[in-house]
């Protein structure tokens, strides 16, 4: 603001351009509502040249005052009041600020006026100080350089000749003639935005949509400029043609009230009907300053500083245009992309070097590094979002940049949580393996798949919202479509709920030996859709979880003891004393074995068969796996054979086996003891 300007300097204000001092006082005084002589038309007379109409000069004069307001440090007492002032070079030119050499006064006849060149530079300087208040440009389709023309040659045959396009005639474009009107929502919005365009800049007229509250004209102008900057800074394009023209329009989505929301992304800013005049509501006006700070957290001055820093390396070439963009804008965006990539790579590598002792495996290291990269990129993208208005892009261009930043930020958030879930599952499995917890081994992958699916679905919803679509309509469509999908995918949903029931009820865990639906084997994986069982033939059987939840499952892996039952058939030649000794020694073997059940087992002479004495051998093993059980059986059977050999107890042979043995021993000498060729243990 002006450092030493006071209302006293505008007392008894009279228009005069006889000296630099009087010209600047006239310019500022007639644009200051506090002077009591507010008259933009008079202030516009300080602008020289005939390139602009009086209406355009009024807008430029207001912009020039706003440049002075933003720059500050103007002391009117330091401005020369000499009519014949000359600068150091002897020219009758007066420069107000050394750092704004484009704006200066020049003497024309007996009057000191802003030079025509300065008037033409006002828009450029204004954009430097108010980068978010740039009018939008609609993309234009270029006309082709040449066209195909079909004609006939001398023989009457059609031929196609490529000729240059007809010269494009410059249409007569009428200057915009926006009239003040706020009787409908469309008229109010047109007034607010139309009178804040470069070619029709009259913020005092745009501020009339804020007359719903008791504020001074200067305060309303400030609020109008700030609200326009909010919409521009967020890259919001207001389609004037879509706004209703009914004077008594009612919003059916808001209790049928006479209000109109300009954009759904800013639902708190809306117009309201005040006795036939559509103006911004009192609640909307109260939120402008706070929302302006949210959209520009580093302040407009900070954005201007960032913009000047980005332009400085290119010097005079910064404003050169390439493909519709200025050179400094292109180089700035490319530099920002490269800087973000380098920062993520270098800093993430440094952090991983510091915390390299934490991960225990390559997978954990990879997930941790990906999380760090995504987290850093989210911070960088947030900072880029804050400074994006400093690039001085048009509203549409800024909108594309903001959408790209939002979508890529959402992708990085999804990537962050995706890797975090993978890391969590990896740590979970590591703890489960250390504790040999089969239940946790099965539940960890299931939890990981479910959580990642949820993260992706939420990310898709936010991505659709970032692209400008209404989430509520999408969610409604998803709910309706979800019913159709649910009906079409009943089996999939059944399998999903079946997997949930398996994890809740826990009839088996990974590694258990189960028997179900004619399939016997070890559980290898429990997924969202099916359970995989590795059979003893080493094949893999996939059974849908909906069926697994309904089947009767015989979990052999849940057995505390594994039963072993067989009959030891000894020949009739065995004496009673031998039988008693044989049985007692077998019991002793069971008692001494470290993995047999001691409180219950049966070893007794059970039956006198057709060709043998039958001894029931009924014991239990404490064996966690089937391979352990086979090993313990081997040890017991080997002990039984050894005891039989020591006691000279022969095992009986079935009749069919005796015939077979007699045929095979015709060429071999007979032996009294044939225990090495006799069968053992028939169930």
XYZ file of C-alpha atoms in Angstrom:
683
model
C 0.000 0.000 0.000
C 1.022 3.627 -0.228
C 3.379 4.414 2.612
C 2.599 8.096 3.092
C -0.648 8.671 1.182
C -3.394 10.103 3.372
C -6.919 11.237 2.693
C -5.735 14.807 3.250
C -3.790 14.671 -0.007
C -7.055 14.010 -1.862
C -9.019 16.821 -0.179
C -10.514 19.345 -2.607
C -9.452 17.045 -5.408
C -9.396 18.665 -8.846
C -8.353 17.004 -12.055
C -5.050 18.265 -13.371
C -2.184 16.908 -15.469
C 0.105 19.932 -15.308
C 2.887 18.024 -13.502
C 3.800 14.409 -12.717
C 2.582 14.889 -9.155
C -0.836 16.262 -10.183
C -1.316 13.533 -12.808
C -0.648 10.708 -10.341
C -2.791 12.343 -7.643
C -5.645 12.717 -10.149
C -5.236 9.115 -11.264
C -5.186 7.667 -7.749
C -7.585 10.117 -6.146
C -10.429 9.518 -8.587
C -10.036 5.745 -8.081
C -9.988 5.821 -4.262
C -13.467 5.487 -2.734
C -12.120 7.042 0.472
C -11.399 10.305 -1.372
C -15.102 10.999 -1.757
C -14.611 11.758 -5.450
C -14.633 8.278 -6.986
C -14.922 8.674 -10.760
C -13.077 6.112 -12.953
C -13.905 8.071 -16.131
C -11.947 11.064 -14.908
C -9.046 8.881 -13.771
C -8.902 7.311 -17.241
C -8.054 10.716 -18.749
C -4.528 10.377 -17.374
C -3.848 7.642 -19.939
C -2.420 8.912 -23.212
C -2.797 7.549 -26.721
C -5.766 6.825 -28.942
C -5.443 3.021 -29.171
C -8.234 2.326 -26.683
C -11.794 3.453 -26.119
C -12.749 5.291 -22.965
C -14.308 2.114 -21.533
C -11.067 0.203 -22.075
C -9.017 3.020 -20.588
C -11.180 2.943 -17.456
C -10.333 -0.733 -16.972
C -6.619 -0.093 -17.585
C -6.601 2.813 -15.143
C -8.112 0.584 -12.449
C -5.528 -2.123 -13.181
C -2.703 0.419 -12.918
C -3.934 1.533 -9.501
C -4.024 -2.109 -8.377
C -0.417 -2.473 -9.551
C 0.507 0.503 -7.359
C -1.424 -1.021 -4.450
C 0.399 -4.329 -4.810
C 3.826 -2.753 -5.262
C 3.549 -0.278 -2.374
C 6.331 2.104 -1.310
C 4.846 5.068 -3.209
C 5.354 8.406 -1.473
C 3.465 11.183 -3.264
C 5.627 13.813 -1.585
C 8.638 12.459 -3.491
C 6.993 12.911 -6.897
C 8.097 15.988 -8.796
C 5.572 18.821 -9.079
C 7.586 20.653 -11.716
C 5.801 21.289 -14.996
C 9.042 21.212 -16.992
C 10.594 18.218 -15.237
C 13.430 16.462 -17.082
C 15.213 13.255 -16.159
C 18.987 12.744 -16.049
C 19.110 12.288 -19.817
C 17.325 15.575 -20.390
C 14.083 13.929 -21.521
C 10.667 14.954 -20.224
C 9.938 11.452 -18.929
C 9.021 10.561 -15.350
C 9.391 6.926 -14.168
C 7.362 6.132 -11.053
C 9.189 2.928 -9.985
C 12.668 1.905 -11.052
C 11.717 -1.792 -11.050
C 8.720 -1.074 -13.359
C 10.403 0.842 -16.156
C 7.544 -0.050 -18.535
C 5.230 2.410 -16.760
C 6.192 6.084 -17.040
C 4.722 9.541 -17.655
C 5.564 11.650 -20.678
C 4.784 15.274 -21.429
C 2.441 15.793 -24.344
C 1.961 19.481 -24.983
C 1.263 21.001 -21.601
C -0.019 17.750 -19.994
C 1.805 14.925 -18.255
C 0.134 11.629 -19.234
C 0.957 7.961 -19.114
C 2.736 7.249 -22.384
C 0.910 5.192 -25.038
C 3.599 2.522 -24.690
C 3.011 2.387 -20.923
C -0.719 2.006 -21.488
C -0.073 -0.973 -23.764
C 2.183 -2.558 -21.119
C -0.345 -2.291 -18.259
C -1.905 -5.714 -18.976
C 1.506 -7.397 -19.064
C 2.613 -5.816 -15.777
C -0.785 -6.575 -14.236
C -0.365 -10.280 -15.043
C 2.980 -10.183 -13.305
C 1.377 -8.996 -10.090
C -1.913 -10.898 -10.434
C -0.971 -14.155 -12.214
C -4.207 -15.976 -11.366
C -6.434 -13.263 -12.830
C -5.579 -14.006 -16.464
C -8.569 -14.314 -18.817
C -9.134 -17.770 -20.328
C -8.367 -18.644 -23.935
C -10.463 -21.097 -25.862
C -8.406 -23.501 -28.003
C -8.737 -22.670 -31.702
C -8.581 -25.164 -34.511
C -5.979 -24.163 -37.088
C -7.123 -24.096 -40.665
C -5.252 -26.520 -42.987
C -2.624 -25.033 -45.289
C -4.038 -26.856 -48.325
C -7.198 -28.617 -49.472
C -8.108 -31.274 -52.090
C -10.109 -29.930 -55.051
C -11.848 -32.286 -57.501
C -12.128 -31.165 -61.124
C -12.382 -32.659 -64.639
C -9.659 -32.733 -67.249
C -10.127 -32.261 -71.015
C -11.335 -35.855 -71.422
C -13.987 -35.470 -68.740
C -12.163 -37.650 -66.227
C -12.311 -36.537 -62.601
C -8.959 -35.678 -61.052
C -8.027 -34.473 -57.563
C -5.647 -31.532 -57.247
C -4.235 -30.232 -53.984
C -4.450 -26.438 -53.839
C -3.581 -23.887 -51.129
C -6.389 -23.026 -48.759
C -8.320 -19.846 -49.495
C -6.964 -16.861 -47.677
C -8.651 -16.484 -44.345
C -10.564 -13.259 -44.140
C -10.299 -11.367 -40.910
C -13.818 -11.193 -39.507
C -15.186 -7.992 -38.125
C -15.257 -8.592 -34.391
C -17.397 -6.307 -32.315
C -16.015 -5.234 -28.988
C -17.748 -6.868 -26.081
C -20.700 -4.915 -24.869
C -21.519 -6.397 -21.482
C -24.271 -4.555 -19.683
C -24.765 -4.526 -15.958
C -27.655 -6.795 -15.014
C -28.186 -9.089 -12.040
C -31.851 -9.998 -12.464
C -31.089 -13.680 -13.209
C -28.324 -16.109 -12.161
C -26.853 -16.022 -15.670
C -26.808 -12.203 -15.731
C -25.192 -12.048 -12.278
C -22.433 -14.489 -13.224
C -21.868 -12.686 -16.530
C -21.577 -9.385 -14.682
C -19.161 -10.788 -12.117
C -16.764 -12.452 -14.583
C -17.398 -10.243 -17.629
C -16.365 -7.029 -15.924
C -13.111 -8.605 -14.729
C -11.746 -9.436 -18.184
C -8.734 -7.692 -19.691
C -10.743 -6.035 -22.440
C -13.558 -4.960 -20.102
C -12.000 -4.532 -16.669
C -14.409 -2.779 -14.305
C -14.172 -4.457 -10.893
C -16.341 -1.750 -9.352
C -19.225 -3.040 -11.514
C -18.378 -6.696 -10.854
C -18.469 -5.853 -7.136
C -22.190 -5.013 -7.357
C -22.946 -8.712 -6.832
C -21.621 -8.192 -3.261
C -24.128 -5.506 -2.289
C -25.971 -8.053 -0.149
C -23.702 -6.991 2.726
C -22.908 -3.532 4.067
C -19.341 -2.956 2.860
C -17.488 -0.050 1.292
C -16.891 -0.046 -2.453
C -13.157 -0.619 -1.961
C -13.834 -3.702 0.212
C -16.288 -5.091 -2.333
C -13.779 -4.588 -5.148
C -11.125 -6.427 -3.135
C -13.512 -9.325 -2.467
C -14.536 -9.488 -6.134
C -10.903 -9.719 -7.228
C -10.144 -12.360 -4.588
C -13.143 -14.518 -5.524
C -12.199 -14.317 -9.215
C -8.654 -15.369 -8.280
C -10.053 -18.325 -6.296
C -11.904 -19.671 -9.337
C -8.887 -19.002 -11.569
C -6.424 -20.482 -9.077
C -8.446 -23.711 -8.877
C -8.683 -23.870 -12.659
C -12.499 -23.815 -12.620
C -14.177 -22.980 -15.922
C -17.677 -21.553 -15.569
C -19.861 -22.348 -18.581
C -22.061 -19.276 -18.907
C -24.394 -20.992 -21.362
C -25.335 -23.653 -18.808
C -26.486 -21.141 -16.182
C -30.290 -20.754 -15.833
C -31.928 -17.530 -16.992
C -35.076 -17.795 -14.874
C -35.460 -14.816 -12.493
C -37.125 -17.102 -9.914
C -34.854 -20.114 -10.364
C -34.942 -22.659 -7.536
C -32.335 -25.310 -6.733
C -34.160 -28.615 -6.308
C -31.112 -30.200 -4.635
C -31.092 -27.572 -1.873
C -34.592 -27.694 -0.465
C -35.961 -25.864 -3.524
C -34.452 -22.533 -2.432
C -33.784 -19.588 -4.749
C -30.029 -20.105 -4.853
C -27.507 -21.057 -7.541
C -24.112 -22.744 -6.999
C -21.563 -21.669 -9.615
C -19.446 -24.832 -9.399
C -19.943 -28.051 -7.443
C -16.287 -28.017 -6.374
C -17.049 -24.826 -4.411
C -20.514 -25.529 -3.005
C -20.181 -22.854 -0.295
C -20.079 -20.043 -2.868
C -23.502 -19.427 -4.339
C -25.834 -16.681 -5.563
C -29.069 -15.895 -3.783
C -32.174 -13.991 -4.850
C -32.475 -10.722 -2.879
C -35.765 -9.074 -3.865
C -35.295 -9.761 -7.564
C -31.522 -9.260 -7.607
C -29.144 -12.196 -7.739
C -26.086 -11.573 -5.546
C -23.590 -13.642 -3.583
C -24.989 -14.706 -0.241
C -23.707 -13.250 3.001
C -22.269 -16.622 4.079
C -20.379 -16.895 0.770
C -18.858 -13.443 1.168
C -17.677 -14.247 4.699
C -15.744 -17.278 3.402
C -13.857 -15.514 0.584
C -10.787 -14.350 2.536
C -10.342 -17.716 4.284
C -10.746 -19.652 1.029
C -8.314 -17.296 -0.713
C -5.674 -18.140 1.910
C -6.335 -21.857 1.363
C -5.978 -21.607 -2.423
C -2.884 -19.386 -2.133
C -1.239 -20.480 1.146
C 2.076 -18.859 0.192
C 0.246 -15.647 -0.703
C 0.041 -13.764 -3.956
C 3.358 -12.097 -3.176
C 4.949 -15.521 -2.798
C 3.553 -16.627 -6.164
C 4.867 -13.476 -7.804
C 8.290 -14.154 -6.285
C 8.262 -17.746 -7.578
C 7.265 -16.535 -11.046
C 10.041 -13.938 -11.145
C 12.588 -16.550 -10.013
C 11.473 -18.928 -12.780
C 11.706 -16.183 -15.436
C 15.035 -14.748 -14.337
C 17.433 -17.330 -15.918
C 15.945 -16.747 -19.394
C 16.199 -12.962 -19.254
C 14.704 -11.230 -22.291
C 13.797 -14.569 -23.919
C 11.419 -15.550 -21.121
C 8.339 -14.104 -22.854
C 9.010 -15.734 -26.230
C 6.034 -17.900 -27.248
C 6.358 -21.515 -28.409
C 3.196 -23.493 -29.260
C 0.991 -21.070 -27.352
C 3.123 -21.086 -24.194
C 5.877 -18.721 -23.144
C 9.406 -20.111 -23.098
C 9.801 -19.689 -19.330
C 6.569 -21.620 -18.716
C 7.762 -24.594 -20.775
C 11.235 -24.647 -19.238
C 9.778 -24.255 -15.744
C 7.467 -27.266 -16.120
C 10.259 -29.414 -17.588
C 12.630 -28.323 -14.816
C 10.010 -29.132 -12.177
C 9.581 -32.663 -13.547
C 13.331 -33.305 -13.641
C 13.842 -31.782 -10.194
C 11.096 -33.967 -8.712
C 12.618 -37.126 -10.221
C 16.131 -36.301 -9.019
C 14.935 -35.366 -5.539
C 12.986 -38.607 -5.161
C 15.853 -40.789 -6.385
C 18.625 -39.135 -4.365
C 16.785 -38.513 -1.104
C 15.081 -41.921 -1.054
C 18.446 -43.628 -1.625
C 19.958 -41.614 1.215
C 17.101 -42.504 3.578
C 17.350 -46.189 2.659
C 21.083 -46.109 3.389
C 20.373 -44.690 6.853
C 17.630 -47.240 7.687
C 19.182 -50.171 5.830
C 19.438 -52.165 9.071
C 15.651 -52.272 9.549
C 14.494 -54.469 6.592
C 15.376 -58.157 6.945
C 14.882 -59.237 3.309
C 15.033 -57.918 -0.244
C 11.238 -57.743 -0.445
C 11.010 -55.675 2.729
C 13.704 -53.324 1.404
C 11.876 -52.916 -1.902
C 8.533 -52.183 -0.249
C 10.126 -49.703 2.165
C 11.940 -47.835 -0.616
C 8.773 -47.634 -2.721
C 6.897 -46.182 0.256
C 9.584 -43.534 0.757
C 9.531 -42.607 -2.936
C 5.746 -42.316 -3.001
C 5.661 -40.284 0.220
C 8.258 -37.842 -1.113
C 6.466 -37.510 -4.433
C 3.191 -36.703 -2.640
C 4.914 -33.860 -0.751
C 6.524 -32.536 -3.952
C 3.237 -32.672 -5.873
C 1.482 -30.804 -3.054
C 4.123 -28.060 -3.252
C 3.799 -27.934 -7.042
C 0.048 -27.591 -6.643
C 0.616 -24.544 -4.423
C 2.904 -22.765 -6.880
C 1.096 -23.805 -10.089
C -0.743 -20.425 -10.364
C 2.675 -18.716 -10.553
C 3.109 -20.218 -14.038
C 0.599 -17.616 -15.304
C -1.301 -20.164 -17.397
C -4.773 -19.615 -18.763
C -7.663 -21.117 -16.841
C -7.962 -24.127 -19.147
C -4.216 -24.754 -19.142
C -4.082 -24.412 -15.369
C -7.063 -26.761 -15.099
C -5.210 -29.455 -17.061
C -2.119 -29.000 -14.871
C -4.148 -29.226 -11.651
C -6.017 -32.335 -12.861
C -2.726 -33.982 -13.827
C -1.223 -33.176 -10.425
C -4.311 -34.503 -8.611
C -4.491 -37.751 -10.572
C -0.769 -38.428 -10.192
C -0.986 -37.619 -6.466
C -3.816 -40.138 -6.078
C -1.723 -42.720 -7.930
C 1.187 -42.116 -5.551
C -1.124 -42.411 -2.526
C -2.435 -45.742 -3.860
C 1.153 -46.879 -4.492
C 2.166 -45.848 -0.983
C -0.581 -47.846 0.725
C -0.171 -50.756 -1.715
C 3.484 -51.140 -0.728
C 2.660 -50.539 2.925
C 0.204 -53.470 2.834
C 2.818 -55.672 1.137
C 5.364 -54.712 3.808
C 2.847 -55.374 6.571
C 2.044 -58.834 5.139
C 5.755 -59.591 4.804
C 6.409 -58.685 8.454
C 3.312 -60.641 9.480
C 4.535 -63.754 7.677
C 7.989 -63.393 9.189
C 6.533 -63.347 12.723
C 4.218 -66.253 11.869
C 7.164 -68.318 10.625
C 9.158 -67.547 13.753
C 6.256 -68.748 15.919
C 5.339 -71.577 13.516
C 1.762 -70.201 13.505
C -0.079 -71.860 10.624
C -3.251 -69.805 11.169
C -1.444 -66.487 10.760
C 0.378 -67.786 7.696
C -2.935 -68.331 5.975
C -4.652 -65.178 7.205
C -1.848 -62.727 6.257
C -2.090 -63.165 2.441
C -5.892 -63.088 2.604
C -5.815 -59.816 4.540
C -3.272 -58.359 2.096
C -5.358 -59.148 -0.988
C -8.539 -57.750 0.598
C -6.853 -54.537 1.790
C -5.201 -53.880 -1.585
C -8.491 -54.408 -3.402
C -10.146 -51.872 -1.071
C -7.324 -49.336 -1.612
C -7.658 -49.643 -5.398
C -11.444 -49.157 -5.289
C -11.139 -46.041 -3.100
C -8.388 -44.712 -5.369
C -10.577 -45.171 -8.445
C -13.423 -43.231 -6.803
C -11.111 -40.312 -5.927
C -9.607 -40.386 -9.431
C -13.052 -40.062 -10.981
C -13.739 -37.146 -8.617
C -10.442 -35.465 -9.592
C -11.438 -35.696 -13.258
C -14.487 -33.567 -12.467
C -17.245 -36.171 -12.253
C -19.840 -36.213 -9.500
C -19.024 -38.941 -6.969
C -22.574 -39.140 -5.641
C -23.897 -40.049 -9.069
C -21.065 -42.520 -9.496
C -21.768 -44.157 -6.145
C -25.467 -44.367 -7.020
C -24.568 -45.969 -10.326
C -22.192 -48.343 -8.593
C -24.886 -49.351 -6.118
C -27.349 -50.071 -8.933
C -24.692 -51.714 -11.035
C -23.472 -53.565 -7.986
C -26.825 -55.327 -7.695
C -26.566 -56.451 -11.306
C -22.970 -57.538 -10.839
C -23.898 -59.362 -7.644
C -26.610 -61.287 -9.456
C -24.241 -62.141 -12.293
C -21.394 -63.097 -9.973
C -23.198 -65.058 -7.299
C -20.645 -67.859 -7.331
C -17.752 -65.424 -6.914
C -19.465 -63.734 -3.979
C -20.244 -67.129 -2.451
C -16.581 -68.062 -2.716
C -15.553 -64.768 -1.111
C -17.866 -65.281 1.841
C -16.772 -68.907 1.978
C -13.149 -67.799 2.371
C -14.197 -65.384 5.131
C -16.014 -68.193 6.953
C -12.981 -70.471 6.591
C -10.750 -67.868 8.230
C -13.290 -67.157 10.961
C -14.161 -70.801 11.727
C -10.642 -72.143 11.030
C -11.523 -75.770 10.198
C -7.995 -76.122 8.815
C -4.857 -74.085 8.221
C -2.076 -74.193 5.664
C -0.085 -77.412 6.036
C -2.935 -79.516 7.502
C -3.710 -82.942 6.035
C -7.434 -82.919 5.171
C -9.913 -85.310 3.593
C -12.942 -83.804 1.856
C -15.137 -84.609 -1.154
C -12.930 -87.528 -2.154
C -9.755 -85.419 -2.044
C -6.973 -86.122 0.432
C -3.825 -84.060 0.787
C -2.045 -81.131 2.387
C -3.558 -77.594 2.313
C -1.190 -75.416 0.269
C -3.045 -72.098 -0.117
C -6.294 -70.455 0.986
C -7.268 -67.748 -1.519
C -10.213 -65.408 -2.032
C -11.904 -67.814 -4.460
C -10.568 -71.303 -3.800
C -8.455 -73.513 -1.563
C -5.581 -75.444 -3.091
C -4.756 -78.948 -1.818
C -1.564 -80.774 -2.707
C -2.477 -84.455 -3.038
C -0.172 -87.368 -2.233
C 0.216 -87.879 -5.983
C 1.828 -84.358 -5.972
C -1.011 -82.871 -8.013
C -2.886 -79.689 -6.979
C -6.664 -79.674 -6.565
C -8.500 -76.326 -6.386
C -11.826 -76.470 -4.547
C -14.121 -73.379 -4.458
C -14.352 -71.937 -0.960
C -18.140 -71.942 -1.093
C -18.005 -75.767 -1.354
C -15.221 -76.059 1.210
C -17.411 -74.158 3.679
C -20.263 -76.664 3.100
C -18.257 -79.913 2.977
C -17.643 -82.259 5.887
C -13.899 -81.889 6.376
C -11.826 -84.534 8.082
C -8.787 -82.627 9.320
C -6.156 -85.240 9.878
C -3.714 -82.494 10.807
C -5.724 -81.665 13.946
C -5.120 -85.090 15.461
C -3.247 -85.044 18.746
C -2.433 -88.779 18.318
C -2.197 -90.793 15.119
C -3.558 -94.311 15.443
C -1.695 -97.402 14.241
C -3.628 -100.697 14.276
C -2.477 -104.047 12.919
C -2.572 -107.815 13.683
C 0.579 -109.799 14.299
C -0.184 -113.362 13.106
C 2.205 -115.964 14.504
C 2.299 -119.638 13.560
C 0.719 -122.458 15.594
C 4.218 -123.755 16.342
C 4.683 -120.865 18.802
C 4.531 -122.022 22.433
C 2.458 -120.195 25.113
C 5.577 -119.041 26.976
C 6.947 -117.608 23.757
C 3.671 -115.780 23.177
C 3.696 -114.239 26.659
C 7.341 -113.167 26.324
C 6.690 -111.792 22.841
C 3.695 -109.684 24.018
C 5.512 -108.320 27.102
C 8.535 -107.280 25.102
C 6.289 -105.544 22.577
C 4.670 -103.572 25.397
C 8.090 -102.595 26.659
C 8.998 -101.247 23.230
C 5.868 -99.065 23.276
C 6.629 -97.750 26.765
C 10.210 -96.884 25.830
C 9.480 -95.181 22.534
C 9.532 -91.341 22.972
C 6.595 -90.657 20.597
C 3.947 -93.207 21.607
C 0.978 -92.715 23.853
C 1.723 -94.317 27.220
C -1.658 -94.116 28.944
C -3.519 -96.186 26.382
C -2.370 -98.983 24.045
C -3.403 -102.617 23.405
C -1.049 -105.553 22.737
C -2.877 -108.852 23.460
C -3.566 -112.265 22.035
C -6.886 -111.498 20.405
C -7.926 -114.468 18.314
C -7.149 -118.014 17.193
C -7.393 -117.921 13.446
C -7.546 -120.578 10.795
C -3.826 -120.660 10.368
C -2.379 -118.416 13.145
C -2.517 -116.920 16.593
C -3.649 -113.286 16.128
C -2.111 -110.607 18.389
C -3.889 -107.183 18.299
C -1.305 -104.380 18.056
C -3.124 -101.098 18.726
C -1.073 -97.984 19.552
C -1.025 -94.162 19.053
C 1.776 -91.862 17.911
C 2.355 -88.224 18.862
C 3.255 -87.165 15.327
C 2.578 -83.641 13.982
C 2.910 -84.688 10.331
C 2.326 -87.766 8.232
C 6.046 -88.109 7.443
C 6.771 -88.195 11.183
C 4.162 -90.906 11.624
C 5.751 -93.028 8.879
C 9.134 -92.649 10.521
C 7.809 -93.732 13.926
C 6.028 -96.726 12.332
C 9.309 -97.775 10.786
C 10.996 -97.721 14.182
C 8.223 -99.753 15.852
C 7.960 -102.382 13.076
C 11.730 -102.791 13.033
C 11.650 -103.447 16.807
C 8.838 -105.997 16.369
C 10.860 -107.926 13.750
C 13.958 -107.848 15.945
C 12.058 -109.238 18.985
C 10.480 -111.985 16.853
C 13.904 -113.069 15.612
C 15.325 -113.026 19.131
C 12.502 -115.207 20.500
C 12.386 -117.491 17.457
C 8.749 -116.525 16.826
C 7.602 -117.250 13.280
C 4.906 -115.269 11.520
C 2.140 -117.305 9.894
C 1.644 -117.375 6.149
C -1.857 -117.440 4.575
C -2.726 -120.615 2.627
C -2.368 -118.936 -0.755
C 0.983 -117.650 0.325
C 2.077 -121.185 1.438
C 1.261 -122.591 -2.006
C 3.199 -119.808 -3.633
C 6.191 -120.389 -1.330
C 6.143 -124.157 -1.981
C 6.312 -123.588 -5.732
C 9.256 -121.204 -5.359
C 11.235 -123.513 -3.010
C 11.385 -126.534 -5.298
C 14.812 -125.453 -6.507
C 15.971 -124.124 -3.112
C 16.992 -126.021 0.050
C 14.373 -125.980 2.761
C 15.027 -124.105 5.978
C 13.382 -124.436 9.308
C 13.416 -120.651 9.905
C 11.776 -118.660 7.094
C 11.062 -115.400 8.891
C 12.974 -113.351 6.314
C 10.433 -114.262 3.573
C 7.236 -114.164 5.632
C 4.719 -111.319 5.515
C 4.200 -109.044 8.483
C 1.181 -107.170 9.751
C -2.146 -107.769 8.025
C -4.984 -105.419 8.941
